XYZ file of C-alpha atoms in Angstrom:
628
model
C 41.447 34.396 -21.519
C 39.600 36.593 -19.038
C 36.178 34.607 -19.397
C 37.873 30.776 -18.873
C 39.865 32.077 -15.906
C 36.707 33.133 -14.333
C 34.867 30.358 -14.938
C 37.491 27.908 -13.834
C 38.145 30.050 -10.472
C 34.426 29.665 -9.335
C 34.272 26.085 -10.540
C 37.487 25.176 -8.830
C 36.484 27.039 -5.202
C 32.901 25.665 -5.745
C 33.714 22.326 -6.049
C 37.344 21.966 -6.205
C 37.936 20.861 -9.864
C 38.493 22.555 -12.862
C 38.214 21.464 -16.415
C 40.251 22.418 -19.763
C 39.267 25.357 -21.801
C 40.782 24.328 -25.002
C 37.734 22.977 -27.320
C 35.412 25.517 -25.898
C 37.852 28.567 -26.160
C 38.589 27.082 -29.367
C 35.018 26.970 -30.928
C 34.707 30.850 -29.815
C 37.268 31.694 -31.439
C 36.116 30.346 -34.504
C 32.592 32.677 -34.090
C 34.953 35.688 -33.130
C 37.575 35.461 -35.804
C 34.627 34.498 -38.628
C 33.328 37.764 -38.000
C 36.731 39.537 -38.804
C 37.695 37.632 -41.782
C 40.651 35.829 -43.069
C 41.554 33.096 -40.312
C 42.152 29.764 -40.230
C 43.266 26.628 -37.842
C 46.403 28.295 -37.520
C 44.635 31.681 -35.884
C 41.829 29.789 -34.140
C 44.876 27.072 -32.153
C 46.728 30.412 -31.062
C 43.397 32.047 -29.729
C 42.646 28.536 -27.488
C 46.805 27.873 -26.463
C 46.305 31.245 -24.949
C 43.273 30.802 -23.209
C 43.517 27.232 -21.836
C 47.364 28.763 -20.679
C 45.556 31.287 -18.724
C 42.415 29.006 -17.335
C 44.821 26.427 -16.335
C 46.327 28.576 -14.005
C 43.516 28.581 -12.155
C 44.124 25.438 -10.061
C 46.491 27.906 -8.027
C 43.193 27.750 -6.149
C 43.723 23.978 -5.373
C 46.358 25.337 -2.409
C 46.264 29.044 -2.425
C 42.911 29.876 -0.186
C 44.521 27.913 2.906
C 46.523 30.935 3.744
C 43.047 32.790 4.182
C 41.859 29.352 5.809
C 44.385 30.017 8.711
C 44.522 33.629 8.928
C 47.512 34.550 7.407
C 45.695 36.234 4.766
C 42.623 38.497 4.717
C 42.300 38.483 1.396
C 44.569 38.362 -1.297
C 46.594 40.708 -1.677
C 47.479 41.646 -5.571
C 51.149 41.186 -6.035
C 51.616 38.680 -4.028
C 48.731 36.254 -5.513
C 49.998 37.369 -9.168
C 53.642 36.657 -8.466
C 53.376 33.004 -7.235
C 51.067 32.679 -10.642
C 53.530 34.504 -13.023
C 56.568 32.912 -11.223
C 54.738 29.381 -10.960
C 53.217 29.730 -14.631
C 56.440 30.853 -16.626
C 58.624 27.761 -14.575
C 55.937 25.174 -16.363
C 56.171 26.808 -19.186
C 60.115 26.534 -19.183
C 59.951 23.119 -18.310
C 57.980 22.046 -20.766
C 59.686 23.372 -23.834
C 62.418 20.319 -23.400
C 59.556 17.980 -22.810
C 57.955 18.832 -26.128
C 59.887 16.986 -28.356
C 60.031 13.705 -26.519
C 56.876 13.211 -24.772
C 54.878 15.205 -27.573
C 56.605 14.263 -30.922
C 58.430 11.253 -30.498
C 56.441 9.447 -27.660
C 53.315 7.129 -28.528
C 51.042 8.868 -25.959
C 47.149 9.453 -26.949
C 46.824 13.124 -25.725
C 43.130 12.558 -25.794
C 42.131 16.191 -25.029
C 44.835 17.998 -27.199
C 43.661 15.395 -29.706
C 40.299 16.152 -29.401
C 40.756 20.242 -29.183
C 42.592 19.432 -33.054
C 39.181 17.940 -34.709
C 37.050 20.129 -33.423
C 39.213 23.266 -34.857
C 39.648 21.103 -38.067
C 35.950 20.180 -38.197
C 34.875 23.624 -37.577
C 36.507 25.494 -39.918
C 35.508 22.573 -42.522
C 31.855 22.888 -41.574
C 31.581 26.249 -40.667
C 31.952 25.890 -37.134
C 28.150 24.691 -36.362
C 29.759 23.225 -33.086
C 29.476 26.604 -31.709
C 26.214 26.790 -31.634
C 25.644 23.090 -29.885
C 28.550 24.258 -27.061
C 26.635 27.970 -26.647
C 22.449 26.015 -26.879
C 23.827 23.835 -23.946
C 25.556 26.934 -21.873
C 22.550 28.939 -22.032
C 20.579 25.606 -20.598
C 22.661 25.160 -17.884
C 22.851 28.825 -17.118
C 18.856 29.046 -16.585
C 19.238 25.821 -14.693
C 22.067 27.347 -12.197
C 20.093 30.868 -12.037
C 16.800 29.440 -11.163
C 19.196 27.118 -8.276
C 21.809 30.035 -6.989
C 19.776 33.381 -7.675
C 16.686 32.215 -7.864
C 16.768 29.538 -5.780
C 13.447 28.024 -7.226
C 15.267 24.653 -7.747
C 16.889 22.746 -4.852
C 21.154 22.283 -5.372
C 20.275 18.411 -4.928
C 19.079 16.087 -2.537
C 20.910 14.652 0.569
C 19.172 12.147 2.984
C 21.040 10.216 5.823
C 19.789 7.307 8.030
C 20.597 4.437 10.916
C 21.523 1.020 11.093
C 22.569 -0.455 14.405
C 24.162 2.482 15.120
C 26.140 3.064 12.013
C 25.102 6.406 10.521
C 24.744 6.438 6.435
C 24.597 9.038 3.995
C 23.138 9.567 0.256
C 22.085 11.627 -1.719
C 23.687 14.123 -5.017
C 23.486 16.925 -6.612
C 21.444 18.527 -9.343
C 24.450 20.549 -11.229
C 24.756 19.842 -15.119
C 28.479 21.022 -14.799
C 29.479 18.445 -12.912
C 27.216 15.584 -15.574
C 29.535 17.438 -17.881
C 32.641 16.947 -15.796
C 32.050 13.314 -15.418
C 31.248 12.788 -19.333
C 34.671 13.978 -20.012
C 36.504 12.303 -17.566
C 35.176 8.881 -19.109
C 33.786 6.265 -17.711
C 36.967 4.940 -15.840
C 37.724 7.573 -13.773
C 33.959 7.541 -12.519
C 34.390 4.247 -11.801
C 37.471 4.991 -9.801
C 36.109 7.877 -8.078
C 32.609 5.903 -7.262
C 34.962 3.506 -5.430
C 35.863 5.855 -3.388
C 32.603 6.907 -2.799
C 32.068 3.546 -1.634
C 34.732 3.098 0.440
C 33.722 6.396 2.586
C 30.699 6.748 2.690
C 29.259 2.933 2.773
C 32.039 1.529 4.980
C 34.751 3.571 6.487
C 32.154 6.402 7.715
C 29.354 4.001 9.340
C 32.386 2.626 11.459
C 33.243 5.433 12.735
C 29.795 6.754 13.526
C 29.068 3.259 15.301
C 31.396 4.086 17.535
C 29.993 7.687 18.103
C 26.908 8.211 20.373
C 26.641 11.437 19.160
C 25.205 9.622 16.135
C 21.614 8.612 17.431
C 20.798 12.069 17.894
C 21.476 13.458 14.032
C 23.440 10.581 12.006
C 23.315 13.476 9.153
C 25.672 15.659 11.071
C 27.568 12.630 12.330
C 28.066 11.299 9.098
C 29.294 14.761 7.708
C 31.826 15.485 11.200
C 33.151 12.120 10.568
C 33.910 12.539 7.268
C 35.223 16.157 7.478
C 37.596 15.050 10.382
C 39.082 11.671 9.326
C 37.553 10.000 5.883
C 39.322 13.006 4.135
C 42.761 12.293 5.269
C 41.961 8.374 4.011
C 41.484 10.256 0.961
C 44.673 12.166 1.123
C 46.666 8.693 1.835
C 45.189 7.122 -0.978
C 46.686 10.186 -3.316
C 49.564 10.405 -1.684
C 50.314 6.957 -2.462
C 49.108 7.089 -6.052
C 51.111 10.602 -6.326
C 54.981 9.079 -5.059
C 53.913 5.881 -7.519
C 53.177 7.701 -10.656
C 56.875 9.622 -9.710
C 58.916 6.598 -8.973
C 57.950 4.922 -12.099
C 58.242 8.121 -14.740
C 61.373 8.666 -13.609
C 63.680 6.675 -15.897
C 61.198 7.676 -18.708
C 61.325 11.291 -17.836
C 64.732 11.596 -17.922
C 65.295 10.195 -21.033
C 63.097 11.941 -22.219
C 64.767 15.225 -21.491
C 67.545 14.133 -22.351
C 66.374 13.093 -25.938
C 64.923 16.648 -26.249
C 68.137 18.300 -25.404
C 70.076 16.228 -27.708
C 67.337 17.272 -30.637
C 67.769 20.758 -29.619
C 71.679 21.599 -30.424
C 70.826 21.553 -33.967
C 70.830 25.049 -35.731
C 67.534 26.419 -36.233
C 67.162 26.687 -40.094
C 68.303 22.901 -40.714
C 64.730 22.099 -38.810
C 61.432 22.569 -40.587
C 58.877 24.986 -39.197
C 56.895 22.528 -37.216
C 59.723 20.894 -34.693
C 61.332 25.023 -34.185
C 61.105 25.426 -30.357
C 62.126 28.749 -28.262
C 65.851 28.036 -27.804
C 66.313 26.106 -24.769
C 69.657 28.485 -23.562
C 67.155 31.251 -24.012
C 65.276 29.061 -21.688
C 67.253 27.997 -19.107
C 68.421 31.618 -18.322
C 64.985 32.917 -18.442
C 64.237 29.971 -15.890
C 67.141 30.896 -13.782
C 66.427 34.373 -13.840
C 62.870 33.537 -12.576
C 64.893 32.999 -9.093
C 65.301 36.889 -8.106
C 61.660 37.751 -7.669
C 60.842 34.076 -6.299
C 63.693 34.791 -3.588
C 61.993 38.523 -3.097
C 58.275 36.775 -2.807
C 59.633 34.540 0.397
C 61.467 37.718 1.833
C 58.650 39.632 1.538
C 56.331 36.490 3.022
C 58.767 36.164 5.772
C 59.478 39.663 7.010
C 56.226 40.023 9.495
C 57.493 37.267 11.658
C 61.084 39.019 12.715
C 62.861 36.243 10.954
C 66.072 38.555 9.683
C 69.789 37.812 7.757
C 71.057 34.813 7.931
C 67.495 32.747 8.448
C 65.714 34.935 6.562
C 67.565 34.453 3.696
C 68.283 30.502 4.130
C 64.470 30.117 4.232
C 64.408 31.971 0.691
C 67.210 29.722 -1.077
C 65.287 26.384 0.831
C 61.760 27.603 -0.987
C 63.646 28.379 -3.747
C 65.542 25.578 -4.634
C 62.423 23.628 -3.615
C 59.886 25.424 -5.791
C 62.466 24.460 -8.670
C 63.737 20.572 -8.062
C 60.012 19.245 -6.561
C 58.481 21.907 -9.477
C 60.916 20.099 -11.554
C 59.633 16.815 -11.469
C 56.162 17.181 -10.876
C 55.851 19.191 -13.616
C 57.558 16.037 -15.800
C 54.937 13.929 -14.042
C 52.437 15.646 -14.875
C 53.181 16.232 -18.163
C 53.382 12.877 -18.904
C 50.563 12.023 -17.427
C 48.588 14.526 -19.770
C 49.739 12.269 -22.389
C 48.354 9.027 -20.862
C 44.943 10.603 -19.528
C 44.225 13.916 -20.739
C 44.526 17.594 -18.539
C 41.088 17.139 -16.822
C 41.813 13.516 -15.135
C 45.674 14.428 -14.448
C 46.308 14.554 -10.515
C 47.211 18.261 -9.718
C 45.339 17.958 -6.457
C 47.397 15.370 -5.453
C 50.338 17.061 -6.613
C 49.258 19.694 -3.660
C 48.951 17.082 -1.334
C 52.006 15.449 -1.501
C 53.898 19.134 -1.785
C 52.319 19.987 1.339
C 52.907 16.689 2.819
C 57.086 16.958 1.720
C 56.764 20.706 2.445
C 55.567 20.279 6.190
C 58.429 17.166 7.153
C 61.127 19.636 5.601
C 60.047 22.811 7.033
C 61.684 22.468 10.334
C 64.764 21.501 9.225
C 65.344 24.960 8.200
C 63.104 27.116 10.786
C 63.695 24.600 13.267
C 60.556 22.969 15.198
C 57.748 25.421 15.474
C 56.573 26.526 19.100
C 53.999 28.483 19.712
C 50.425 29.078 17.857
C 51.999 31.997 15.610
C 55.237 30.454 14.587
C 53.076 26.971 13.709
C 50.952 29.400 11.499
C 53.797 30.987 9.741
C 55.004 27.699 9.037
C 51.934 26.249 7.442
C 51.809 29.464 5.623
C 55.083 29.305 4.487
C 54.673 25.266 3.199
C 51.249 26.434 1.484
C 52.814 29.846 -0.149
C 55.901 27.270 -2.172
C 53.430 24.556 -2.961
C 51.502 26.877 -4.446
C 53.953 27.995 -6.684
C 54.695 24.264 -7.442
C 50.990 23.621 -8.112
C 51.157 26.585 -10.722
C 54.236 25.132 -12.606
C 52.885 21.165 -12.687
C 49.219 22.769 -14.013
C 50.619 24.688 -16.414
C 53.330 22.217 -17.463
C 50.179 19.455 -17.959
C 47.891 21.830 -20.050
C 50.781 23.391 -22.224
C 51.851 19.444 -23.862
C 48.355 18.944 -24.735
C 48.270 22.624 -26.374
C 51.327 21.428 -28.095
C 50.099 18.183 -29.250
C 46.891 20.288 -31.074
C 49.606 22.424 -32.728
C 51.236 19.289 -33.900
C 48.195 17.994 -35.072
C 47.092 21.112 -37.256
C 50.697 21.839 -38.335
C 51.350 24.998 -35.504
C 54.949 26.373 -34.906
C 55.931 25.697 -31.572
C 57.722 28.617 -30.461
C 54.962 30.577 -31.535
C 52.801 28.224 -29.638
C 55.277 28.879 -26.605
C 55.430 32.494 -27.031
C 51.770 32.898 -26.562
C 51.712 30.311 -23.529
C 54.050 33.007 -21.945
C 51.252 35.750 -22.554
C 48.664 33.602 -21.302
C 50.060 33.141 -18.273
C 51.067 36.611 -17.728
C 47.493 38.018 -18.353
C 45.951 34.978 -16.173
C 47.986 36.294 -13.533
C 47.366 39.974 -13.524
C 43.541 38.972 -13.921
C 43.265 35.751 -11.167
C 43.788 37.924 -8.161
C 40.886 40.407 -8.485
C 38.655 37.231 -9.648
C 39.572 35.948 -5.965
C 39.043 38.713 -4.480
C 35.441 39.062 -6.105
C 34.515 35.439 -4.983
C 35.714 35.373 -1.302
C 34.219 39.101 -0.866
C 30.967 38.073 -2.285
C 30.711 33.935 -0.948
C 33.557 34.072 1.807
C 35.048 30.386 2.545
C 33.403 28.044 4.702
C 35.492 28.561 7.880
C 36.893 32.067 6.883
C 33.719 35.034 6.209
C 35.129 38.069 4.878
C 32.336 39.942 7.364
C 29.976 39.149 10.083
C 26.532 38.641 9.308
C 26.851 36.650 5.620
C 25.283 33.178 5.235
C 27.537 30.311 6.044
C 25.382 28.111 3.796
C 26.285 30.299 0.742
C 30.106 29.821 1.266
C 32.118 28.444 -1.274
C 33.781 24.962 0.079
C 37.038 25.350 -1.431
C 37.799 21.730 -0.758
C 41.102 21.068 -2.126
C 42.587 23.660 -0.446
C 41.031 22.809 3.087
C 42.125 19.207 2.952
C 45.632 20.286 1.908
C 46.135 22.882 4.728
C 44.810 20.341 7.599
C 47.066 17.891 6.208
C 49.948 20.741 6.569
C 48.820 22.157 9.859
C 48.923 18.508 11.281
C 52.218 17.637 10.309
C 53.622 20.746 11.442
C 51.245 20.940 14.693
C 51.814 17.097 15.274
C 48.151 16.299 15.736
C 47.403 15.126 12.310
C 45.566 11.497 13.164
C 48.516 8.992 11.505
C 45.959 6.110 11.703
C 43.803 7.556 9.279
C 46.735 8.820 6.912
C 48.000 5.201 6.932
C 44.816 3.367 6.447
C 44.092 5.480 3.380
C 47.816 4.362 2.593
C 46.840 0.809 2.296
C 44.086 1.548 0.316
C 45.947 3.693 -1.788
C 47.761 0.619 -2.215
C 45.621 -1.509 -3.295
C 44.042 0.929 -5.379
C 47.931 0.923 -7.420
C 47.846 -2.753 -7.293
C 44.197 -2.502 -9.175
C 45.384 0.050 -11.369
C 48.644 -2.014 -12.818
C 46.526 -5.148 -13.447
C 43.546 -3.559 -15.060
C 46.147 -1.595 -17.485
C 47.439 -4.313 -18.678
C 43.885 -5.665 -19.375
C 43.656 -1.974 -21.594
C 41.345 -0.885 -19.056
C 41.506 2.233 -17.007
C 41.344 2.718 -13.107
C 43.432 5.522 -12.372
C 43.979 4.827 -8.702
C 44.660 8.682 -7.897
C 40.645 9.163 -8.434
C 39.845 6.697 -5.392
C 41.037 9.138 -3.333
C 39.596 12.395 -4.380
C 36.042 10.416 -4.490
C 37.187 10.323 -0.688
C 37.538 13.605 -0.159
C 35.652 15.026 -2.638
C 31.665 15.797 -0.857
C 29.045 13.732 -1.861
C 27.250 15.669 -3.909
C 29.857 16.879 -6.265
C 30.547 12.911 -6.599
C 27.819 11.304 -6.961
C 26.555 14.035 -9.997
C 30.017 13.212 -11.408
C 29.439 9.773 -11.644
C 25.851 9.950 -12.964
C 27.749 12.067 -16.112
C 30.328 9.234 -16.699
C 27.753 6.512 -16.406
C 25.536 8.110 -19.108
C 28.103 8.292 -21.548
C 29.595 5.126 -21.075
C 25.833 3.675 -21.358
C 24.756 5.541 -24.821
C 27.868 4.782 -26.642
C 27.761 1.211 -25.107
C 24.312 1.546 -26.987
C 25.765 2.939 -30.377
C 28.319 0.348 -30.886
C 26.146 -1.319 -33.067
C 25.719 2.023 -35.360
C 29.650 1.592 -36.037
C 32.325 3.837 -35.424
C 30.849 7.178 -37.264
C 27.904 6.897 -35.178
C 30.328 6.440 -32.042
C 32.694 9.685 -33.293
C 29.741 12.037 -33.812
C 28.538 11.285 -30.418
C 31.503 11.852 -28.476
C 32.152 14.847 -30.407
C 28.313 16.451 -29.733
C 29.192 15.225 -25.867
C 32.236 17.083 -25.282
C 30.601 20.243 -27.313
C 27.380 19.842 -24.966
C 29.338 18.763 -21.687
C 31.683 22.178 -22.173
C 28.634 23.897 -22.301
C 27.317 22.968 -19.049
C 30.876 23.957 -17.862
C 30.717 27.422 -19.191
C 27.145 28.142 -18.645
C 26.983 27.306 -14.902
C 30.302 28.879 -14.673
C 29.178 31.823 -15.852
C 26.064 31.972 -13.824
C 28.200 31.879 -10.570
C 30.883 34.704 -11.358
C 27.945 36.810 -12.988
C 26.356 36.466 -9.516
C 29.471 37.565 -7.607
C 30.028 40.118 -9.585
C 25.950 41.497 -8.332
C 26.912 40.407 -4.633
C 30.147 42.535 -4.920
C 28.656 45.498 -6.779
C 25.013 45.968 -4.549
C 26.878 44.945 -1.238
C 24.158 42.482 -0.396
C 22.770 38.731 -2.084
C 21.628 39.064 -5.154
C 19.611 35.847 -4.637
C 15.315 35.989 -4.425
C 14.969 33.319 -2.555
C 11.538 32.782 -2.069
C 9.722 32.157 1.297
C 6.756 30.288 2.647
C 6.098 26.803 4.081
C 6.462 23.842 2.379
C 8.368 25.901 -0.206
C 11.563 23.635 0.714
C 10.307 20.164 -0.569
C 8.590 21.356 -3.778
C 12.062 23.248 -4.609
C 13.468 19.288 -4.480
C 10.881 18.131 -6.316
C 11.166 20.394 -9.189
C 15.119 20.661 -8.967
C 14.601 17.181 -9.752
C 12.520 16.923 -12.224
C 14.436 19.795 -14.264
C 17.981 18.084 -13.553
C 16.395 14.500 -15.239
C 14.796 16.560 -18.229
C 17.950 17.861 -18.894
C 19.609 14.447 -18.272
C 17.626 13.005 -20.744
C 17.773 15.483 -23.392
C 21.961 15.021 -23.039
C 21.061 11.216 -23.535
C 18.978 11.795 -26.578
C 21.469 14.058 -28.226
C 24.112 11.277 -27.864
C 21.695 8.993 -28.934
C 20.671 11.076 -32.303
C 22.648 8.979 -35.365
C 25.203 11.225 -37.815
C 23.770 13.310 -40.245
C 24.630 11.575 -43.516
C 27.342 12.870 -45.915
């Protein structure tokens, strides 16, 4: 649990995407438990619902950081940061339980990732869990690649370039992390495709617009090309989402709620007249533990809201408005998201734009009960304020997305729910007693571009934490009334179109997930770019084993997911290991290494490392099944 939270955190503040814990938590277990003796699937699926509970609660980090962005925060403070994750996590717990029965056991949804998390537990304890040693060969790789690039820093990060044409300032260039290849290979090939759209869209069209009408430009189209994108292209982005966010709502709806109400039905039958297998927590149980959640969520915005002099009667009817908004937005976008896990898998589900669009709802509302805010202070408690409830709702829609795929694995290898459930509960209690000092660690050691814990530490170092950047402009522009509307509504008709694209090539069977245009928006270059070179080289070596047949095809998505989890978890690793140094000595614990010229033979070499490793992936998807 502890070592999948702290790998997500630094992935998700590095980058600003997180990935699901479940095969490789799984496949440790398997190593760990071997070594005591006497477990099975049964033991091995408890050991990774726990731990993918717990690293799923990371993408509190998707929203959290803005209140450190604007200076509400200087840091984050322990029971503060843990209650909106225990509060947050135990809601999507809750409101999954009804969910389970509909969208898990009676729904015809593919689950791909709680799918896949089932075969490799079955496979592994049928072979002896030899998977384990693919996922940990491919972790170590990637963790000498990201030491040599962050401590090290022998190997260049990647390569960007940026250039001039009448005018119009381009960019390209990408990055040289293996976690991100391994991102992109399990995100499939249609979500790359998706998010390389967007990559179009900004960077070869929307951004050498802009930058033609800059002059600014002819002197450094590079830093022209990043300001425009920073300042506008991102809130295209955030259109684009927030389009594809209120579309996936409006049409789950009338499946959602029948849905729950199916489940509900199911559940007023006693206990013992149900086999082992469909045995959920009881939902009154539930429902008052859910309700009860209220007190300390009411106590968390009391607490927030004290500093600013707000006292009785608006004190407390800013509590019951976050409260009764954490639980009816929580509500459905936990349902949302949930079902969405079912259609695309945990990793491709939109949390980020579940942010967006809380923040978005979050900053209209917020003067209806606080009334418009004047003045630079009360503007910042309001932003805060927005940020601090979707936060919570970010928690619950996370955890409420990971825990139906856990649940589909459990159905698959013959689990008990309610033990399932229990041990979702733990997970999300330990994630949140262990999240806050992992925060703490990384923003003491990194800081956040626009918000250094201390004077004197590298800006260039910083961790980007872009989710929760673009979320808190998009709040502190709604509430400040300078947000540019033209760009929010342009990235509204693309967002769109992108819908439009998505429906038709569904119904074709193929995917476009219309969400993903935006974040490849939003998202920088870099991260993008390296994403989409790991989707394209899946897509093109099993395009390449179709003729082998389908047992070629199966062993070679199974090796991919084993190797891409290790670049995950290696480079993961790497980067809290690293923090944990800075935080320890008080100073970088990176050699860089001096002298002229050094710069562009640290490219060079980054280079040639990142396509050695790209084409020993290739070859390992390549390499037929062993027979028998």
């Amino acid at each position: 649990t502890v070592v999948f939270m702290a790998a997500n955190v630094y992935m998700g503040l590095k980058t600003g995407m997180t990935f699901s814990s479940s095969i490789p938590a799984a496949l440790i277990a398997m190593g760990a438990l071997r070594a005591v003796g006497g477990a099975g699937v049964l033991e091995t699926n408890i050991v990774q619902t726990q731990a993918s509970a717990a690293g799923t609660l990371c993408n509190v980090i998707l929203v959290l950081p803005g209140l450190v962005l604007i200076g509400h925060w200087h840091g984050f403070p322990f029971w503060e940061t843990s209650l909106v994750c225990l509060i947050g996590g135990w809601l999507g717990v809750a409101f999954s339980i009804p969910l389970r029965r509909a969208l898990v056991v009676e729904a015809d949804l593919p689950y791909p990732e709680g799918v896949a998390a089932a075969e490799v537990i079955k496979t592994g304890q049928d072979t002896g869990g030899g998977g384990l040693a693919t996922l940990l060969t491919a972790a170590a790789g990637s963790g000498l690649v990201a030491f040599a690039t962050n401590g090290l820093r022998v190997l260049a990060d990647g390569v960007l370039t940026a250039f001039q044409v009448g005018g119009a300032a381009f960019s390209l260039g990408t990055g040289y992390s293996l976690a991100l290849v391994g991102i992109g290979y399990l995100v499939g090939i249609g979500a790359c495709l998706a998010l390389l759209t967007g990559v179009v869209l900004a960077w070869g069209v929307i951004v050498p617009i802009l930058t033609a009408h800059m002059p600014e430009a002819a002197a450094d189209p590079g830093a022209a090309a990043q300001a425009v994108w920073g300042s506008h292209v991102r809130l295209v982005g955030a259109g684009v989402i927030a389009v594809g966010g209120f579309w996936t709502v409006a049409a789950l709806a009338a499946p959602i709620w029948e849905s729950v109400r199916a489940a509900l039905t199911a559940a007023r039958r006693p206990a013992r007249d149900l086999p082992r297998q469909e045995r959920d927590l009881p939902l009154p149980w539930v429902a008052l533990a859910a309700a009860l959640l209220a007190v300390p969520l009411i106590a968390l915005f009391v607490r927030f809201a004290a500093p600013m002099g707000l006292h009785g009667t608006a004190l407390y009817a800013l509590a019951a408005a976050a409260v009764l908004f954490c639980y009816g937005f929580g509500a459905a976008m936990a349902a949302a998201c949930g079902y969405l896990a079912g259609l695309l898998g945990s990793s491709t589900s939109p949390i980020s734009g579940i942010g967006i669009l809380t923040a978005m709802v979050g900053a209209l509302a917020i003067p209806l009960v606080l009334g418009p805010a004047a003045g630079p202070e009360a503007q910042r408690f309001a932003v805060a304020a927005v940020l601090l409830a979707a936060s919570v709702i970010v928690t619950t829609a996370s955890i409420a997305n990971d825990n139906l795929q856990d649940l589909k694995t459990g159905r698959i290898v013959d689990a008990t729910p309610w033990r399932q459930q229990a041990v979702l509960i733990l997970g999300v209690a330990v994630g949140a007693l262990v999240i806050t000092p992992l925060l703490a660690l990384l923003y003491e050691a990194y800081g956040f571009v626009g918000a250094l814990p201390r004077d004197g530490m590298d800006p260039g170092t910083a961790l980007t934490v872009p989710q929760a950047s673009l979320v808190t402009q998009i709040a502190q522009g709604i509430v400040g009334d300078t947000l540019p509307w033209s760009m929010l509504l342009l990235g509204c008709a693309v967002g769109a179109a992108a819908v439009a694209a998505e429906v038709v090539l569904k119904r074709r069977g193929l995917s476009f997930p219309a969400l993903t245009v935006g974040i490849g928006m939003y998202l920088p270059l870099s991260v993008e770019m390296t994403i989409g070179v790991g989707g394209l080289l899946g897509f093109l070596c099993a395009r390449g084993l179709r003729r082998a047949g389908p047992d070629a095809e199966d062993a070679s998505r199974r090796r991919g997911v084993l190797i891409a989890s290790g670049f995950l978890v290696g480079e993961s690793f790497v980067g809290v290991g690293l923090a944990a140094v800075d935080a320890a000595s008080g100073h970088s614990s990176t050699l860089a290494v001096a002298g002229p010229g050094f710069a562009a033979a640290a490219a060079w070499l980054g280079l040639a490392v990142f396509l050695l490793a790209l084409a020993l992936f290739a070859r390992a998807l390549r390499r037929p099944p062993v027979p028998g």
